[in-house]
mmCIF file of C-alpha atoms in Angstrom:
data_model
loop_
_atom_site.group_PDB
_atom_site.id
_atom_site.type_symbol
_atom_site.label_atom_id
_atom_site.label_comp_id
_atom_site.label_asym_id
_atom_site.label_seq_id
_atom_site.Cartn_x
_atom_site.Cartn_y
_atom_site.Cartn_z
ATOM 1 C CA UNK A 1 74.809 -10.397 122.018
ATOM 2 C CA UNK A 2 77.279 -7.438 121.852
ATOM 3 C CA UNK A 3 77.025 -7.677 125.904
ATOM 4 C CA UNK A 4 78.612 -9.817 128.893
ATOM 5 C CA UNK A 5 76.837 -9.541 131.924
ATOM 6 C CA UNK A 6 75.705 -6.508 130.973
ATOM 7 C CA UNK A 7 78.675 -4.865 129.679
ATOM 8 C CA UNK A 8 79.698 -3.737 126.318
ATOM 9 C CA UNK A 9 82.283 -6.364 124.445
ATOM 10 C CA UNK A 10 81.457 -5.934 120.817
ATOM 11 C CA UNK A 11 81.141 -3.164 118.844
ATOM 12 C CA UNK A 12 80.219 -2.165 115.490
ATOM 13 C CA UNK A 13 80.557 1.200 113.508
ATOM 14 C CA UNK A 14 81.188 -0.382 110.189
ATOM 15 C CA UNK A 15 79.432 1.053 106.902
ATOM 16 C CA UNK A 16 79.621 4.371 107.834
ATOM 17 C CA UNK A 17 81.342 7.623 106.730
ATOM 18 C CA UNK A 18 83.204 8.302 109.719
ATOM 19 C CA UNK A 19 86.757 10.162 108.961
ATOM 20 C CA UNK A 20 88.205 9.870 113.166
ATOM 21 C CA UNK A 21 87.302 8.072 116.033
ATOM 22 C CA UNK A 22 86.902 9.716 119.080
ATOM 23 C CA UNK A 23 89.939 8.975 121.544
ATOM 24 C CA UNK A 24 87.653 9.201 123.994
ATOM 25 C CA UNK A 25 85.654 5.943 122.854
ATOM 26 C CA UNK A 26 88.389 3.710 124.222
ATOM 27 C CA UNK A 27 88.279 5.106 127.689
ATOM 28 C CA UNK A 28 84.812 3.668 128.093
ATOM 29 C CA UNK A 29 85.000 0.082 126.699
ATOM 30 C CA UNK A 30 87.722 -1.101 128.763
ATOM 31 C CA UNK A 31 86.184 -4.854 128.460
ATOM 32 C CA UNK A 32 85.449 -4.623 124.179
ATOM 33 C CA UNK A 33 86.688 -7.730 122.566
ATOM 34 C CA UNK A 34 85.347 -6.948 119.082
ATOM 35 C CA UNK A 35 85.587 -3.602 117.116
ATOM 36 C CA UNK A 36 84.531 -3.172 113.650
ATOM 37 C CA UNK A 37 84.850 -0.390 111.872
ATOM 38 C CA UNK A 38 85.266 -1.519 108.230
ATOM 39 C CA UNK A 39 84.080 0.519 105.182
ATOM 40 C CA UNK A 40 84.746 4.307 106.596
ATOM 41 C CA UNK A 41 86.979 6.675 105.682
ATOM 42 C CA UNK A 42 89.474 6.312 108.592
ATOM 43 C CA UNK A 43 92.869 7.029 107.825
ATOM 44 C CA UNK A 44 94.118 6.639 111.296
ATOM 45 C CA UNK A 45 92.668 5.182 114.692
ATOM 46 C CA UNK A 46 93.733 6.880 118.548
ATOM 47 C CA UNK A 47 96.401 5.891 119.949
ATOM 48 C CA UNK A 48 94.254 5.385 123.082
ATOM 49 C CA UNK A 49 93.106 2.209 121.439
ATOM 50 C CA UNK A 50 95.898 0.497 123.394
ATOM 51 C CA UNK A 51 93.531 0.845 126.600
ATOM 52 C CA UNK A 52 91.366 -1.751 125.188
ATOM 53 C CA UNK A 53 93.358 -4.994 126.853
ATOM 54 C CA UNK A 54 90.963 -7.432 126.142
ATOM 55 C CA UNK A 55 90.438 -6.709 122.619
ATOM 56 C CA UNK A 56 90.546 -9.663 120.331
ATOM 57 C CA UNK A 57 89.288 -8.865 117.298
ATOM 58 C CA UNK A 58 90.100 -5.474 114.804
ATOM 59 C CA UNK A 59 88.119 -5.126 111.473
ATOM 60 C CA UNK A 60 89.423 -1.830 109.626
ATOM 61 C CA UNK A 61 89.261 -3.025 106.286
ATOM 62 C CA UNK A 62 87.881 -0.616 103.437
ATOM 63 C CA UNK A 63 89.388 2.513 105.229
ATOM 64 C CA UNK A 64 91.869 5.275 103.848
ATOM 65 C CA UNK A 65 94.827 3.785 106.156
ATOM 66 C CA UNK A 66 98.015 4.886 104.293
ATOM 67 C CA UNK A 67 100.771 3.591 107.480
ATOM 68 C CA UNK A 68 99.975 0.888 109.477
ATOM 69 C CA UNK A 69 98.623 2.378 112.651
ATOM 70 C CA UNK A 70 101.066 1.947 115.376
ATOM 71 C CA UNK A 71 99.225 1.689 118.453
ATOM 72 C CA UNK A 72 98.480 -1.947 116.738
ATOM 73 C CA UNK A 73 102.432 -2.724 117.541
ATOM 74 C CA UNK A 74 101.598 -3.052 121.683
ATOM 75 C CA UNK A 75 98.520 -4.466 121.443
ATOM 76 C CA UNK A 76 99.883 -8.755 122.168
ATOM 77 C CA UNK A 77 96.146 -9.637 123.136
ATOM 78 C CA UNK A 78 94.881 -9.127 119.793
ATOM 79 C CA UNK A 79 94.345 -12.510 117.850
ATOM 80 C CA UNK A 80 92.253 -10.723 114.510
ATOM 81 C CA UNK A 81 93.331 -8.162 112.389
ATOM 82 C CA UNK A 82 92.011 -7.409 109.397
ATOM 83 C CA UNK A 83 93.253 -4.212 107.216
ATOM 84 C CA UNK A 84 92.160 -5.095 103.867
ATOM 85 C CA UNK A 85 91.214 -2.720 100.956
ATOM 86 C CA UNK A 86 93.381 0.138 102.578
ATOM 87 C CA UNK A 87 96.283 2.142 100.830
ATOM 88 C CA UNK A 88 98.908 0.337 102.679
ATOM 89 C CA UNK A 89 102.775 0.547 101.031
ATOM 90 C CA UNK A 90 104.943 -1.021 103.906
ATOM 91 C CA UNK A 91 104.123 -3.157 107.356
ATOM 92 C CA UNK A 92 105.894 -1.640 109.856
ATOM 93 C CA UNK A 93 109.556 -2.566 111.426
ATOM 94 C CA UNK A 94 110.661 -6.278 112.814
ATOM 95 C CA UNK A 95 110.573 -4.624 116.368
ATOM 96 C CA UNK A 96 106.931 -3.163 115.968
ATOM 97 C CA UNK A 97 105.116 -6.609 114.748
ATOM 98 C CA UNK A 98 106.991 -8.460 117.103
ATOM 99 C CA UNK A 99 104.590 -6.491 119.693
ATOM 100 C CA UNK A 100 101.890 -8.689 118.402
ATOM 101 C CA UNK A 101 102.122 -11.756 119.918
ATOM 102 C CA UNK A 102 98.772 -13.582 119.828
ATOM 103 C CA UNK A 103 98.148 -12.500 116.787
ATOM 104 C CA UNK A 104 96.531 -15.905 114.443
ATOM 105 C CA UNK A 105 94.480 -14.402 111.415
ATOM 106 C CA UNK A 106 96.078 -11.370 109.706
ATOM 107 C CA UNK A 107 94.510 -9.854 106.345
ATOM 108 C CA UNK A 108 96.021 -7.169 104.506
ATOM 109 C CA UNK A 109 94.426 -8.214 100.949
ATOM 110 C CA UNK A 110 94.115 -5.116 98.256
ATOM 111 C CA UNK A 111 97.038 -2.697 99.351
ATOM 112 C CA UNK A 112 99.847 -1.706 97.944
ATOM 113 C CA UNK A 113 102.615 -3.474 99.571
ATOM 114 C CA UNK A 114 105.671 -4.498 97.590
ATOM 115 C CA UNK A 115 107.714 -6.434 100.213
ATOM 116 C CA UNK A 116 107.546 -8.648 103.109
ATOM 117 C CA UNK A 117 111.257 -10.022 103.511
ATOM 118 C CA UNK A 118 112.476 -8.161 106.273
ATOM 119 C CA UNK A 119 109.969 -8.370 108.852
ATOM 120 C CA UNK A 120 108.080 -11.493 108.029
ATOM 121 C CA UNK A 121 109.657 -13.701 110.708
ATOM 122 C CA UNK A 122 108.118 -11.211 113.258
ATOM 123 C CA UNK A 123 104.411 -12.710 112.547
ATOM 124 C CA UNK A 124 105.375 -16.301 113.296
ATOM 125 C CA UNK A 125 102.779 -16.778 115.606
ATOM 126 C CA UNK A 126 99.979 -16.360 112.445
ATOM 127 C CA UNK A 127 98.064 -19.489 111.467
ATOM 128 C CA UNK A 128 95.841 -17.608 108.794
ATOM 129 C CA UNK A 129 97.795 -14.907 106.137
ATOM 130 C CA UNK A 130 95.763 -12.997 103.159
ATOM 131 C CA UNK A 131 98.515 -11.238 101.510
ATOM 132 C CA UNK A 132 96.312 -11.386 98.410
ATOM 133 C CA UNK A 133 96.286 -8.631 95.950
ATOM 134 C CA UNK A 134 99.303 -6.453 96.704
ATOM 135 C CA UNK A 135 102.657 -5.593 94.588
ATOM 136 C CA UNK A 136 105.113 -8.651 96.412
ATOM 137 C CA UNK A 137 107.519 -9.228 93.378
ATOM 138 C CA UNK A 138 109.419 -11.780 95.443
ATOM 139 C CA UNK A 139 109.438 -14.378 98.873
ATOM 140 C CA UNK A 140 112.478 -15.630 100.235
ATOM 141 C CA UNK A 141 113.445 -18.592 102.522
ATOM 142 C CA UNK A 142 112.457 -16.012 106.007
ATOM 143 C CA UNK A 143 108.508 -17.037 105.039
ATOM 144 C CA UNK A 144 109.861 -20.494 106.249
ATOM 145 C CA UNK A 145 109.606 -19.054 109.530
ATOM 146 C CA UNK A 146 106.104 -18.823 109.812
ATOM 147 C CA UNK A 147 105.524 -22.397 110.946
ATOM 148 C CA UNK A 148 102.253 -22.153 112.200
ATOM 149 C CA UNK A 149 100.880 -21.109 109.043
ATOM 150 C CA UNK A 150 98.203 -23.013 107.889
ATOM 151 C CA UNK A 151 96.203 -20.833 105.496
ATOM 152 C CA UNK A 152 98.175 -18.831 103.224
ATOM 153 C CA UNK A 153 96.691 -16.606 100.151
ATOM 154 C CA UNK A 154 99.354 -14.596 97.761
ATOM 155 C CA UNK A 155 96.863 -14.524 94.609
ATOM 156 C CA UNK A 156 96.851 -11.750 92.319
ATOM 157 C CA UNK A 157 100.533 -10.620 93.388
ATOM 158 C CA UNK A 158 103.700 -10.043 90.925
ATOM 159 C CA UNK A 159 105.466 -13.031 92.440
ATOM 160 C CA UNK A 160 107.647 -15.138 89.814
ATOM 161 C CA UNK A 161 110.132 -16.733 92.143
ATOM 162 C CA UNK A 162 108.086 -19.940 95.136
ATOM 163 C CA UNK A 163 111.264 -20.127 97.484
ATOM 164 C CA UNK A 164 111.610 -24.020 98.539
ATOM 165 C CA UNK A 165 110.887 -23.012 102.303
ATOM 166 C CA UNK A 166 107.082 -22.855 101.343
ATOM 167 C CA UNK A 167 107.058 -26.551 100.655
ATOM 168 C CA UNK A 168 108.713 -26.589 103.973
ATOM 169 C CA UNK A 169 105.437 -25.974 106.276
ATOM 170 C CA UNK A 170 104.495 -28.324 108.025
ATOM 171 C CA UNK A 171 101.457 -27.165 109.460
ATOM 172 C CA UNK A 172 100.192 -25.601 105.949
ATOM 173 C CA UNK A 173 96.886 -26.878 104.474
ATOM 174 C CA UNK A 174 95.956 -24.058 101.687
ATOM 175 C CA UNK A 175 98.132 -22.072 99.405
ATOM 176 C CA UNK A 176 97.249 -20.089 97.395
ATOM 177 C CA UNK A 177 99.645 -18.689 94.422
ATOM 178 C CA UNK A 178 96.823 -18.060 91.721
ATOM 179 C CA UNK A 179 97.220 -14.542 89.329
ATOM 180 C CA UNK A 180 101.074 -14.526 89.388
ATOM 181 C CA UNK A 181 103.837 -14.687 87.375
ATOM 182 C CA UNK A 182 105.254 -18.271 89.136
ATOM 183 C CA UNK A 183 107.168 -20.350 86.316
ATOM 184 C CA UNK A 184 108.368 -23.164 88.488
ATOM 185 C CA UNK A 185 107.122 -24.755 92.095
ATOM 186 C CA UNK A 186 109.982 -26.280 94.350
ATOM 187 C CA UNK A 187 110.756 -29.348 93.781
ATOM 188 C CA UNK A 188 111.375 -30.658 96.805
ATOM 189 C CA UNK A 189 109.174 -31.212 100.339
ATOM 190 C CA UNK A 190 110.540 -31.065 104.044
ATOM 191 C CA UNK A 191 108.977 -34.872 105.665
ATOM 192 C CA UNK A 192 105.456 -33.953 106.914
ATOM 193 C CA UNK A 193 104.237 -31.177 104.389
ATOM 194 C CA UNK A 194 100.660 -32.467 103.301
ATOM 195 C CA UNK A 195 98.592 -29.516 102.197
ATOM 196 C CA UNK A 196 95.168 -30.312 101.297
ATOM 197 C CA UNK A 197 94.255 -27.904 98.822
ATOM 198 C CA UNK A 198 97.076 -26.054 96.100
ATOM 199 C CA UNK A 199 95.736 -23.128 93.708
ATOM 200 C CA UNK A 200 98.274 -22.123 90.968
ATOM 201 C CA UNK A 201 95.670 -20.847 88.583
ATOM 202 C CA UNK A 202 96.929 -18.222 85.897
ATOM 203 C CA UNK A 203 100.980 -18.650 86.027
ATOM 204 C CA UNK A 204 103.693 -19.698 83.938
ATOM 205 C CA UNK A 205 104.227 -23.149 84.805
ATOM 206 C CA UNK A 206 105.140 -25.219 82.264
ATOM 207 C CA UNK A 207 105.482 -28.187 84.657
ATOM 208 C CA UNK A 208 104.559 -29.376 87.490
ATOM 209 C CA UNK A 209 107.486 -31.127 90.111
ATOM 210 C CA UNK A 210 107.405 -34.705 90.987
ATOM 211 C CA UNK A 211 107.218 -33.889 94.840
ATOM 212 C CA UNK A 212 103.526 -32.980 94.472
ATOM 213 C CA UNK A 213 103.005 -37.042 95.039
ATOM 214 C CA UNK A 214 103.897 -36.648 98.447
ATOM 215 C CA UNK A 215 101.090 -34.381 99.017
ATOM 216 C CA UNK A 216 98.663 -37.288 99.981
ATOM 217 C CA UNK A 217 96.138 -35.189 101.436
ATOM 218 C CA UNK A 218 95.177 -32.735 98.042
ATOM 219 C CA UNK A 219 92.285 -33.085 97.448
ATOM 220 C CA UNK A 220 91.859 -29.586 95.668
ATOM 221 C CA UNK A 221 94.644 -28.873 92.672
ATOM 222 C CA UNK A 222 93.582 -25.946 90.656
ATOM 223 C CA UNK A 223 96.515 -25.283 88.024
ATOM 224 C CA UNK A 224 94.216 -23.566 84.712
ATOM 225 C CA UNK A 225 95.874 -21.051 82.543
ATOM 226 C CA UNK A 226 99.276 -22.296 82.951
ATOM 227 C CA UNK A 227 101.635 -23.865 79.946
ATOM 228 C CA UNK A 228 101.630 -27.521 81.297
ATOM 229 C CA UNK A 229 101.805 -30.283 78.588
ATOM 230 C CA UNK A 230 101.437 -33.149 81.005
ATOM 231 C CA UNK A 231 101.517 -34.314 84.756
ATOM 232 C CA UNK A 232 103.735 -36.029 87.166
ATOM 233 C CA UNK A 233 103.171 -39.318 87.114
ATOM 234 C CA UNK A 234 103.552 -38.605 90.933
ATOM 235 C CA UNK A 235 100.127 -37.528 90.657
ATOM 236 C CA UNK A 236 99.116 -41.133 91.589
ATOM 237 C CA UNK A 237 99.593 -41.090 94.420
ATOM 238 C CA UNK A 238 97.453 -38.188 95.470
ATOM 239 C CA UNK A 239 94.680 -40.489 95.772
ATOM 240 C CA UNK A 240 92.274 -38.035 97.680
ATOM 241 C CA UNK A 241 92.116 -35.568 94.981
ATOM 242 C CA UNK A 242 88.225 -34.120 94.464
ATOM 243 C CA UNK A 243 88.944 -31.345 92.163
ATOM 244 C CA UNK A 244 91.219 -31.229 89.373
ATOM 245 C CA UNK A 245 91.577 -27.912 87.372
ATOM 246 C CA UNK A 246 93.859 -28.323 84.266
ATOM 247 C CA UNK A 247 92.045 -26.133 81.742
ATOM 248 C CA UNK A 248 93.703 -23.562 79.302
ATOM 249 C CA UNK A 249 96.927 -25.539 79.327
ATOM 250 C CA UNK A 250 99.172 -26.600 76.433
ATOM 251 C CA UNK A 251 98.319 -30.577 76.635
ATOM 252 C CA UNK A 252 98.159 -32.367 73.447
ATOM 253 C CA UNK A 253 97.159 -35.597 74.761
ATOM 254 C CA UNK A 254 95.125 -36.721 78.349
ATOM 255 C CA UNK A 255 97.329 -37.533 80.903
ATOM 256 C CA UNK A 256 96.977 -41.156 81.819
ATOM 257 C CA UNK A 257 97.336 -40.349 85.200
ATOM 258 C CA UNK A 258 93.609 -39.115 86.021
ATOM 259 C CA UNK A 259 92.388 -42.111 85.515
ATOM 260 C CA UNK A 260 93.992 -43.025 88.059
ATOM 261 C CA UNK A 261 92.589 -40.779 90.403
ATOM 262 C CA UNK A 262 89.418 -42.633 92.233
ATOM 263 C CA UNK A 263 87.927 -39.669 94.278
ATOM 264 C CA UNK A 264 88.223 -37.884 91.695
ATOM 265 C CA UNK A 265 84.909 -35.883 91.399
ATOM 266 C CA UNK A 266 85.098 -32.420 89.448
ATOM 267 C CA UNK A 267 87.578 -32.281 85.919
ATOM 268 C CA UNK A 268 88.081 -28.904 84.355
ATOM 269 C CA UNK A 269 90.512 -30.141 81.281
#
């Protein structure tokens, strides 16, 4: 129900071809917790927005958003954000994410946004990061900041370069680095990285490292369209593997090491 105890918590505008939102809106929700108002053609929201203190949860994906609305920057209640499929270029300073505090689950899929570098460190509170779909050319070692990352999709990027610090989350249980330009993975692990499920699909990898045996919780390696001509003999010791993706590769012979693999239950070679 989009009420609690008879007041209005969650609203929805989305699908719609609304170009503004009244600033007047805000003054009478004082208790929302929800707002959507995806698939519009907003390319701004009130400022007044920052009278909502208990909202939680901001959907304004599919918009015309060209900057990154700053009234966001205060809001350190909000734990959603979603501004996908916008016409975003640039995230805003260090000093204005840092406003956002509780934020968990941030999704800025299918913009335009060529760098994170300088301000990543400021959304180290984020458990959940679609970054899919943008212009990133390159990550370095700051995204090792964001230790409470757990989900993390760059698909469909321009990245070439995997800094070592990704293989240095602890907390991490999907990556995705599928539709890049990624030649190499890092070859080393920081003690207690053990993601679950790794998609390098469509890359430039022409092998994959030894430290990938340490990852004794995969269950999900997707690695198609690459240059690979074998596997790690690591690879044993992933025993929990399900799904093995190794199609469209340059392998001249079948790695010995899938046989190996017990739960293994899906082969794409």
């Amino acid at each position: 129900s989009p009420f609690l105890n008879g007041v209005l918590v969650s609203v929805d505008l989305s699908n719609n071809d609304l170009s503004m939102l009244p600033a007047g809106l805000f003054e009478h929700l004082p208790m929302m917790c929800s707002l959507n108002v995806s698939h519009n053609l907003l390319v701004d929201i009130p400022v007044r927005i920052e009278q909502c203190h208990h909202l939680r949860s901001l959907n304004l994906s599919f918009n015309l958003l060209e900057r990154f609305p700053l009234a966001l920057s205060t809001m350190s209640y909000l734990t959603n954000l979603n501004v996908d499929s916008n016409q975003l270029s640039t995230l805003p300073s260090l000093a204005l994410l840092r406003g956002l505090q509780s934020l968990k689950w941030f999704t800025f899929a299918n913009n335009k946004i060529e760098a994170l570098d300088d301000n990543i460190n400021a959304l180290k509170w984020v458990t959940r990061m679609d970054a899919s779909s943008n212009h990133l050319s390159s990550l370095s070692d700051d995204w090792g900041q964001l230790s409470r990352l757990q989900i993390l999709n760059l698909a469909a990027n321009s990245v070439s370069y995997v800094p070592d610090a990704l293989f240095g989350l602890k907390n991490l249980l999907e990556l995705d680095l599928s539709h890049n330009f990624v030649d190499s993975l890092p070859e080393t692990a920081d003690d207690g990285v053990n993601p679950s499920v790794l998609l390098a699909a469509h890359n430039k990898l022409e092998r994959l490292p030894e430290v990938l045996g340490e990852f004794t919780n995969l269950t999900f390696l997707s690695v198609e369209y690459n240059d690979l001509v074998a596997l790690p003999p690591a690879l044993i010791d992933c025993q929990k593997i399900e799904f093995l993706g190794l199609a469209n590769n340059a392998f001249s012979k079948f790695p010995p090491v899938i046989c190996e693999l017990k739960e293994l239950r899906e082969l794409y070679f």
